[in-house]
Each structure stands twice: as structure tokens, then as C-alpha cells.
Amino acid sequence: MTAAVEMQSDAAALEAAALWCVQLSEGELTEREWAAFDAWLAQPGNADLLQEAAAIWQASGAIADWPGVIALRTRALVDFRKRDRRRWMGGPSWSMARMAAAAAVLIVTMVSIAWYALEPRGYRTGIGERQVAMLADGSHLSIDADTAVTVRMNDRARAVELADGRAKFDVARDPLRPFTVAAGDKLIVAVGTSFSVERINGEVRVILYKGQVEIRDRADTARQDDGARRVLLTPGSEFVAAVGSGRPAQISRPDLSQSLSWEQGLLNFDQEPLASAVARVNRYSARHVVLADPALGAIPIDGVFRAGDPDAFVDGIVAVHPMRRRVDGDEIVLERR
């Protein structure tokens, strides 16, 4: 047997295994079909081929219920059945032309499934809404209210874009695929670790809970020389930098338990600038708090408030600071008194 004939034979065997895998996944077979399957399975090597095909098919299970994949799989089966599957199951009467046609259907289906698997996945929470998601690699994503996140994954990288709001990432360890979060003009790079990223009032804030992350300027990501600006964050540290600013970032050691209070629906402020506190309060309520004078935003505040209760927050502020509240439609205005 020539090499070309052997390759053709191997390809046909793999295609047959894939077709049987599709058939078995779609429901019960008739007695005649089971007999054909048993005869095929008894041939040397076919059991291993079926196991390989099943592993590939099962690997697509995470997206099997996506509408696009269901439609593609259905079309492939309909087309296959139209091409007279019984002649194929009968054995040698199956022509190479029909085999090629069925293989083409499978290729289109698998390529389309791969495209859907790599399609960017968007997460968006509304006012007062929090969400928890498990990513395809096993990483855990906790999303704060009024937050927009986009996730892209392939066999080389895991990339997240934080457009707005705040999210915490518990990253599954995978040294061959770095986990990156782009926020503003910063890129946070991790492997297996736990950290949060927030965009608020023109700043990017990163808190590292465990592991290690490297923070880069996105404009420098292609540079490998010493001129590239990079910060290696250690556990228990917070990185704060203004987007688009050339000023050095600030590194501090926050209270980690306090920084995670938002996951329990609490807003915990410790000498927090009022402007940042108001921005976080406004994530949880359609009734927004507004500062009549931007200068008020620099006033540091303390306290623990329940998310979604802007009135209690404002009451606490006016009780200890020289401010008063004024209601203007759906807004609660804080002004000097």
C-alpha cells in the first residue's frame, strides 16, 4: 500500500469515527444501525478512533447549548442524512465522493464550533446588580454593579477587557497562557493568582490578594527593554494610577477584608475621597448622589454603608461634615452649608 493510499485510508477511518460520534450523540440508533456500528467497532483500531472523536466532541460540551452551535450541528446531520447514510453504514458501497462530502460538513461544523468557542464573551451588570461567572479555563470572575467586562480565550492567551466598573479575578493556574486584564492604559498580567481591578474617576486600581501580578503601560507591551514601565505587585498591595497621566503610580497596603466588602453588598470606606465613594454608591442605585461643588470630592470619609441605600449614605455624610442634602428629581445633591 502506498503512502498516499495509507493517508487516504487513515483519513477515511477518522472521518467515519467522527460521524459515528455525531450519530451516537444525537439519540438512539435503529437495530440495523446498531448492527452496523458494532461491525465497524469490531474492526482493529476503530475503538481507539471512536474514543478520540468522543473526547473532541465532549470538549465542545461547554458550548454545545449555544444557539449557533446547535444550528450548525443540526444542519450537518440533516445534510449527512440527505446523503443516504445507510449506504455508508453498509460498508464498501460508500463512495469516496460521499465520504468527502460528509467530511466537508464535519469540517465546517468543527471550524464553526471553534469560532464560537473563541468568540468574545461579554458580561454586563446593571445598576445594583452583581454577577459571578466561571470562565472556560476554570477561573472565577466576580463582577461588581454597573460593570462591563469582555473575555477572549484561545490556546495561547486569556485576555480580559474591563471597560468600566470593578471585577475580582481568581485565576486558574496555566503557565502557558498568561491571564491579562486591560483597563484604561494599563495591562495587568497574571498566571495563577487572585486580584481585583477597578476603573473609577479616571483611575485604575488594582488590589492583589495572593500570587503575583505585573502591571504594564499598554503602550509598552511590545517593548522588552529597560525603558518599559512595569510594576511588580506583591500580595496585600494596592496600585492606583490616573489614566493617561505620566505621574508615578501610588502603592499602598489596604485592609484586604474591607476591600472585598462589596462582594457582601457593603461599601466600606476608610479615608476614602468623597468623589470615589459617591461613584461607588451610584453603581447600586438609580437615585444618584451628585456633588454640587467638585471640591467636595476631596473630603475623606469613613463608614460602612449598605449598597443600594443612597439616602443612608447621604445621611451619614451630612451628620459629620458641613454639608446638606437637596433633592433634585432623581438626584440627591450634596452641597456646602
CSV table of N, CA and C in Angstrom, one decimal, residues 137-245:
chain,number,residue,atom,x,y,z
A,137,ASP,N,-11.6,28.5,31.4
A,137,ASP,CA,-10.4,27.9,31.9
A,137,ASP,C,-10.5,27.5,33.3
A,138,GLY,N,-11.6,27.7,34.0
A,138,GLY,CA,-11.8,27.4,35.4
A,138,GLY,C,-11.6,28.6,36.3
A,139,SER,N,-11.2,29.8,35.7
A,139,SER,CA,-11.0,31.0,36.5
A,139,SER,C,-12.4,31.5,37.0
A,140,HIS,N,-12.4,32.1,38.1
A,140,HIS,CA,-13.6,32.6,38.8
A,140,HIS,C,-13.7,34.1,38.6
A,141,LEU,N,-14.8,34.7,38.2
A,141,LEU,CA,-14.9,36.1,38.0
A,141,LEU,C,-16.1,36.6,38.8
A,142,SER,N,-15.8,37.6,39.7
A,142,SER,CA,-16.8,38.3,40.5
A,142,SER,C,-17.0,39.7,40.0
A,143,ILE,N,-18.2,40.1,39.5
A,143,ILE,CA,-18.4,41.3,38.8
A,143,ILE,C,-19.2,42.3,39.7
A,144,ASP,N,-18.7,43.5,39.9
A,144,ASP,CA,-19.5,44.5,40.7
A,144,ASP,C,-20.6,45.1,39.9
A,145,ALA,N,-21.4,45.9,40.5
A,145,ALA,CA,-22.5,46.5,39.8
A,145,ALA,C,-22.0,47.5,38.8
A,146,ASP,N,-22.8,47.7,37.8
A,146,ASP,CA,-22.6,48.7,36.7
A,146,ASP,C,-21.2,48.5,36.1
A,147,THR,N,-20.9,47.3,35.7
A,147,THR,CA,-19.6,46.9,35.2
A,147,THR,C,-19.7,46.2,33.9
A,148,ALA,N,-18.7,46.5,33.0
A,148,ALA,CA,-18.7,45.9,31.7
A,148,ALA,C,-17.3,45.2,31.5
A,149,VAL,N,-17.4,43.9,31.2
A,149,VAL,CA,-16.2,43.0,31.0
A,149,VAL,C,-16.3,42.2,29.7
A,150,THR,N,-15.2,42.1,29.0
A,150,THR,CA,-15.2,41.3,27.8
A,150,THR,C,-14.1,40.3,28.0
A,151,VAL,N,-14.4,39.0,27.7
A,151,VAL,CA,-13.4,37.9,27.9
A,151,VAL,C,-13.1,37.2,26.5
A,152,ARG,N,-11.8,37.1,26.2
A,152,ARG,CA,-11.4,36.3,25.0
A,152,ARG,C,-10.4,35.3,25.4
A,153,MET,N,-10.6,34.0,24.9
A,153,MET,CA,-9.7,33.0,25.3
A,153,MET,C,-9.4,32.1,24.1
A,154,ASN,N,-8.1,31.7,23.9
A,154,ASN,CA,-7.7,30.7,22.9
A,154,ASN,C,-6.6,29.9,23.5
A,155,ASP,N,-5.9,29.1,22.7
A,155,ASP,CA,-4.9,28.2,23.2
A,155,ASP,C,-3.6,28.8,23.6
A,156,ARG,N,-3.5,30.1,23.3
A,156,ARG,CA,-2.3,30.8,23.7
A,156,ARG,C,-2.4,31.9,24.7
A,157,ALA,N,-3.6,32.4,24.9
A,157,ALA,CA,-3.7,33.6,25.9
A,157,ALA,C,-5.2,33.6,26.4
A,158,ARG,N,-5.3,34.3,27.6
A,158,ARG,CA,-6.6,34.6,28.2
A,158,ARG,C,-6.6,36.1,28.4
A,159,ALA,N,-7.5,36.8,27.7
A,159,ALA,CA,-7.5,38.2,27.7
A,159,ALA,C,-8.8,38.8,28.1
A,160,VAL,N,-8.8,39.7,29.1
A,160,VAL,CA,-10.0,40.4,29.6
A,160,VAL,C,-9.9,41.9,29.4
A,161,GLU,N,-11.0,42.5,29.0
A,161,GLU,CA,-11.0,44.0,28.9
A,161,GLU,C,-12.1,44.5,29.9
A,162,LEU,N,-11.6,45.3,30.9
A,162,LEU,CA,-12.5,45.9,31.8
A,162,LEU,C,-12.8,47.3,31.3
A,163,ALA,N,-14.0,47.5,30.7
A,163,ALA,CA,-14.4,48.8,30.1
A,163,ALA,C,-14.8,49.8,31.2
A,164,ASP,N,-15.4,49.3,32.2
A,164,ASP,CA,-15.9,50.2,33.3
A,164,ASP,C,-16.3,49.3,34.5
A,165,GLY,N,-16.2,49.9,35.7
A,165,GLY,CA,-16.6,49.3,36.9
A,165,GLY,C,-15.5,48.5,37.6
A,166,ARG,N,-15.9,47.4,38.2
A,166,ARG,CA,-14.9,46.6,39.0
A,166,ARG,C,-15.2,45.2,39.0
A,167,ALA,N,-14.1,44.4,39.0
A,167,ALA,CA,-14.2,42.9,38.9
A,167,ALA,C,-13.1,42.3,39.7
A,168,LYS,N,-13.3,41.1,40.3
A,168,LYS,CA,-12.3,40.4,41.0
A,168,LYS,C,-12.0,39.1,40.3
A,169,PHE,N,-10.8,38.7,40.1
A,169,PHE,CA,-10.4,37.6,39.3
A,169,PHE,C,-9.7,36.6,40.2
A,170,ASP,N,-10.2,35.3,40.3
A,170,ASP,CA,-9.4,34.2,40.9
A,170,ASP,C,-9.0,33.3,39.7
A,171,VAL,N,-7.7,33.5,39.4
A,171,VAL,CA,-7.2,32.9,38.1
A,171,VAL,C,-6.8,31.5,38.2
A,172,ALA,N,-7.3,30.6,37.4
A,172,ALA,CA,-6.8,29.2,37.3
A,172,ALA,C,-5.4,29.2,36.8
A,173,ARG,N,-4.5,28.5,37.4
A,173,ARG,CA,-3.1,28.4,37.0
A,173,ARG,C,-2.9,27.8,35.7
A,174,ASP,N,-2.2,28.4,34.8
A,174,ASP,CA,-1.9,27.9,33.5
A,174,ASP,C,-0.7,28.7,33.0
A,175,PRO,N,0.6,28.2,33.3
A,175,PRO,CA,1.8,28.9,32.9
A,175,PRO,C,1.9,29.2,31.5
A,176,LEU,N,1.3,28.4,30.6
A,176,LEU,CA,1.5,28.5,29.2
A,176,LEU,C,0.5,29.6,28.6
A,177,ARG,N,-0.5,30.0,29.4
A,177,ARG,CA,-1.4,31.0,28.9
A,177,ARG,C,-1.6,32.1,30.0
A,178,PRO,N,-0.8,33.2,29.8
A,178,PRO,CA,-0.9,34.3,30.8
A,178,PRO,C,-2.4,34.9,30.8
A,179,PHE,N,-2.8,35.3,31.9
A,179,PHE,CA,-4.1,35.9,32.1
A,179,PHE,C,-3.9,37.4,32.2
A,180,THR,N,-4.5,38.2,31.2
A,180,THR,CA,-4.3,39.6,31.2
A,180,THR,C,-5.6,40.4,31.3
A,181,VAL,N,-5.6,41.5,32.0
A,181,VAL,CA,-6.7,42.3,32.2
A,181,VAL,C,-6.3,43.7,31.7
A,182,ALA,N,-7.0,44.2,30.6
A,182,ALA,CA,-6.7,45.6,30.1
A,182,ALA,C,-7.7,46.5,30.7
A,183,ALA,N,-7.2,47.6,31.3
A,183,ALA,CA,-8.1,48.6,32.0
A,183,ALA,C,-7.5,50.0,31.7
A,184,GLY,N,-8.2,50.8,31.0
A,184,GLY,CA,-7.6,52.1,30.6
A,184,GLY,C,-6.3,51.9,29.9
A,185,ASP,N,-5.3,52.6,30.3
A,185,ASP,CA,-4.0,52.5,29.6
A,185,ASP,C,-3.1,51.5,30.3
A,186,LYS,N,-3.6,50.6,31.2
A,186,LYS,CA,-2.8,49.6,31.9
A,186,LYS,C,-3.2,48.2,31.5
A,187,LEU,N,-2.2,47.3,31.6
A,187,LEU,CA,-2.4,45.9,31.4
A,187,LEU,C,-1.8,45.1,32.5
A,188,ILE,N,-2.7,44.4,33.2
A,188,ILE,CA,-2.3,43.6,34.3
A,188,ILE,C,-2.1,42.1,33.9
A,189,VAL,N,-1.0,41.6,34.2
A,189,VAL,CA,-0.6,40.2,33.7
A,189,VAL,C,-0.4,39.3,34.9
A,190,ALA,N,-1.1,38.1,34.8
A,190,ALA,CA,-1.0,37.2,35.9
A,190,ALA,C,-1.0,35.8,35.3
A,191,VAL,N,-0.7,34.8,36.2
A,191,VAL,CA,-0.8,33.4,35.8
A,191,VAL,C,-1.8,32.7,36.6
A,192,GLY,N,-1.5,32.4,37.9
A,192,GLY,CA,-2.5,31.9,38.8
A,192,GLY,C,-2.5,32.7,40.1
A,193,THR,N,-3.5,33.5,40.3
A,193,THR,CA,-3.5,34.5,41.4
A,193,THR,C,-4.9,35.0,41.6
A,194,SER,N,-5.0,35.9,42.6
A,194,SER,CA,-6.3,36.5,43.0
A,194,SER,C,-6.1,38.0,43.1
A,195,PHE,N,-6.9,38.8,42.3
A,195,PHE,CA,-6.7,40.2,42.4
A,195,PHE,C,-8.0,40.9,41.8
A,196,SER,N,-8.2,42.2,42.1
A,196,SER,CA,-9.3,42.9,41.6
A,196,SER,C,-8.8,44.1,40.8
A,197,VAL,N,-9.6,44.5,39.9
A,197,VAL,CA,-9.3,45.7,39.0
A,197,VAL,C,-10.5,46.6,39.0
A,198,GLU,N,-10.3,47.9,39.1
A,198,GLU,CA,-11.4,48.8,39.1
A,198,GLU,C,-11.0,50.0,38.3
A,199,ARG,N,-12.0,50.5,37.5
A,199,ARG,CA,-11.9,51.8,36.9
A,199,ARG,C,-12.9,52.8,37.5
A,200,ILE,N,-12.3,53.9,38.1
A,200,ILE,CA,-13.2,54.8,38.8
A,200,ILE,C,-12.6,56.2,38.8
A,201,ASN,N,-13.4,57.2,38.4
A,201,ASN,CA,-13.0,58.6,38.4
A,201,ASN,C,-11.7,58.8,37.7
A,202,GLY,N,-11.5,58.2,36.6
A,202,GLY,CA,-10.3,58.4,35.8
A,202,GLY,C,-9.1,57.7,36.3
A,203,GLU,N,-9.3,56.7,37.2
A,203,GLU,CA,-8.1,56.0,37.7
A,203,GLU,C,-8.3,54.5,37.5
A,204,VAL,N,-7.2,53.8,37.5
A,204,VAL,CA,-7.2,52.3,37.5
A,204,VAL,C,-6.6,51.9,38.8
A,205,ARG,N,-7.4,51.0,39.5
A,205,ARG,CA,-7.0,50.5,40.8
A,205,ARG,C,-6.9,49.0,40.8
A,206,VAL,N,-5.7,48.5,41.3
A,206,VAL,CA,-5.5,47.0,41.3
A,206,VAL,C,-5.1,46.6,42.7
A,207,ILE,N,-5.9,45.6,43.3
A,207,ILE,CA,-5.5,45.1,44.6
A,207,ILE,C,-5.2,43.6,44.4
A,208,LEU,N,-4.0,43.3,44.9
A,208,LEU,CA,-3.5,41.9,44.8
A,208,LEU,C,-3.8,41.2,46.1
A,209,TYR,N,-4.5,40.1,46.1
A,209,TYR,CA,-4.8,39.3,47.3
A,209,TYR,C,-3.9,38.1,47.5
A,210,LYS,N,-3.5,37.5,46.5
A,210,LYS,CA,-2.5,36.4,46.6
A,210,LYS,C,-1.8,36.2,45.2
A,211,GLY,N,-0.6,35.6,45.2
A,211,GLY,CA,0.1,35.4,44.0
A,211,GLY,C,0.9,36.6,43.6
A,212,GLN,N,1.0,36.9,42.3
A,212,GLN,CA,1.8,38.0,41.8
A,212,GLN,C,1.3,38.5,40.5
A,213,VAL,N,1.2,39.8,40.3
A,213,VAL,CA,0.8,40.3,39.0
A,213,VAL,C,1.9,41.4,38.6
A,214,GLU,N,2.0,41.6,37.3
A,214,GLU,CA,2.8,42.6,36.7
A,214,GLU,C,1.9,43.6,36.0
A,215,ILE,N,2.1,44.9,36.3
A,215,ILE,CA,1.3,45.9,35.7
A,215,ILE,C,2.1,46.7,34.7
A,216,ARG,N,1.6,46.8,33.5
A,216,ARG,CA,2.4,47.5,32.4
A,216,ARG,C,1.5,48.6,31.9
A,217,ASP,N,2.2,49.6,31.3
A,217,ASP,CA,1.5,50.5,30.4
A,217,ASP,C,1.2,49.8,29.1
A,218,ARG,N,0.0,49.9,28.6
A,218,ARG,CA,-0.3,49.2,27.4
A,218,ARG,C,0.5,49.6,26.2
A,219,ALA,N,0.9,50.9,26.2
A,219,ALA,CA,1.8,51.4,25.1
A,219,ALA,C,3.1,50.7,25.1
A,220,ASP,N,3.5,50.1,26.2
A,220,ASP,CA,4.9,49.5,26.3
A,220,ASP,C,4.8,48.0,26.2
A,221,THR,N,3.7,47.4,25.9
A,221,THR,CA,3.6,45.9,26.0
A,221,THR,C,4.5,45.2,25.0
A,222,ALA,N,4.8,45.9,23.9
A,222,ALA,CA,5.7,45.3,22.9
A,222,ALA,C,7.2,45.5,23.2
A,223,ARG,N,7.5,46.3,24.2
A,223,ARG,CA,8.9,46.6,24.5
A,223,ARG,C,9.5,45.6,25.5
A,224,GLN,N,10.7,45.2,25.3
A,224,GLN,CA,11.4,44.3,26.2
A,224,GLN,C,12.5,45.0,26.9
A,225,ASP,N,12.8,46.2,26.6
A,225,ASP,CA,14.0,46.9,27.2
A,225,ASP,C,13.7,47.5,28.5
A,226,ASP,N,14.7,48.1,29.1
A,226,ASP,CA,14.5,48.6,30.5
A,226,ASP,C,13.7,49.9,30.5
A,227,GLY,N,13.4,50.4,29.3
A,227,GLY,CA,12.5,51.6,29.3
A,227,GLY,C,11.1,51.3,29.5
A,228,ALA,N,10.7,50.1,29.4
A,228,ALA,CA,9.3,49.7,29.6
A,228,ALA,C,8.9,49.9,31.0
A,229,ARG,N,7.8,50.6,31.3
A,229,ARG,CA,7.4,50.9,32.7
A,229,ARG,C,6.5,49.7,33.2
A,230,ARG,N,7.0,49.0,34.2
A,230,ARG,CA,6.3,47.9,34.7
A,230,ARG,C,6.4,47.9,36.2
A,231,VAL,N,5.4,47.4,36.9
A,231,VAL,CA,5.3,47.4,38.3
A,231,VAL,C,5.0,46.0,38.7
A,232,LEU,N,5.8,45.4,39.6
A,232,LEU,CA,5.5,44.0,40.1
A,232,LEU,C,4.8,44.2,41.5
A,233,LEU,N,3.6,43.8,41.5
A,233,LEU,CA,2.8,44.0,42.8
A,233,LEU,C,2.9,42.7,43.6
A,234,THR,N,3.0,42.9,44.9
A,234,THR,CA,3.1,41.9,45.9
A,234,THR,C,1.8,41.7,46.7
A,235,PRO,N,1.5,40.6,47.2
A,235,PRO,CA,0.2,40.4,47.9
A,235,PRO,C,0.0,41.4,49.0
A,236,GLY,N,-1.3,41.9,49.1
A,236,GLY,CA,-1.6,42.8,50.1
A,236,GLY,C,-1.5,44.3,49.7
A,237,SER,N,-1.1,44.5,48.4
A,237,SER,CA,-0.8,45.8,47.9
A,237,SER,C,-1.9,46.3,47.0
A,238,GLU,N,-2.0,47.6,46.9
A,238,GLU,CA,-3.0,48.3,46.0
A,238,GLU,C,-2.2,49.3,45.1
A,239,PHE,N,-2.5,49.2,43.8
A,239,PHE,CA,-1.9,50.0,42.8
A,239,PHE,C,-2.9,51.0,42.4
A,240,VAL,N,-2.6,52.3,42.4
A,240,VAL,CA,-3.6,53.3,41.9
A,240,VAL,C,-2.8,54.3,41.0
A,241,ALA,N,-3.4,54.4,39.7
A,241,ALA,CA,-2.7,55.3,38.7
A,241,ALA,C,-3.8,56.0,37.9
A,242,ALA,N,-3.6,57.3,37.6
A,242,ALA,CA,-4.5,58.0,36.8
A,242,ALA,C,-4.3,57.6,35.4
A,243,VAL,N,-5.4,57.4,34.6
A,243,VAL,CA,-5.4,57.0,33.2
A,243,VAL,C,-4.8,58.2,32.4
A,244,GLY,N,-3.8,57.9,31.6
A,244,GLY,CA,-3.3,58.9,30.7
A,244,GLY,C,-2.4,59.9,31.4
A,245,SER,N,-2.0,59.7,32.7
A,245,SER,CA,-1.1,60.6,33.4
A,245,SER,C,0.3,60.0,33.4
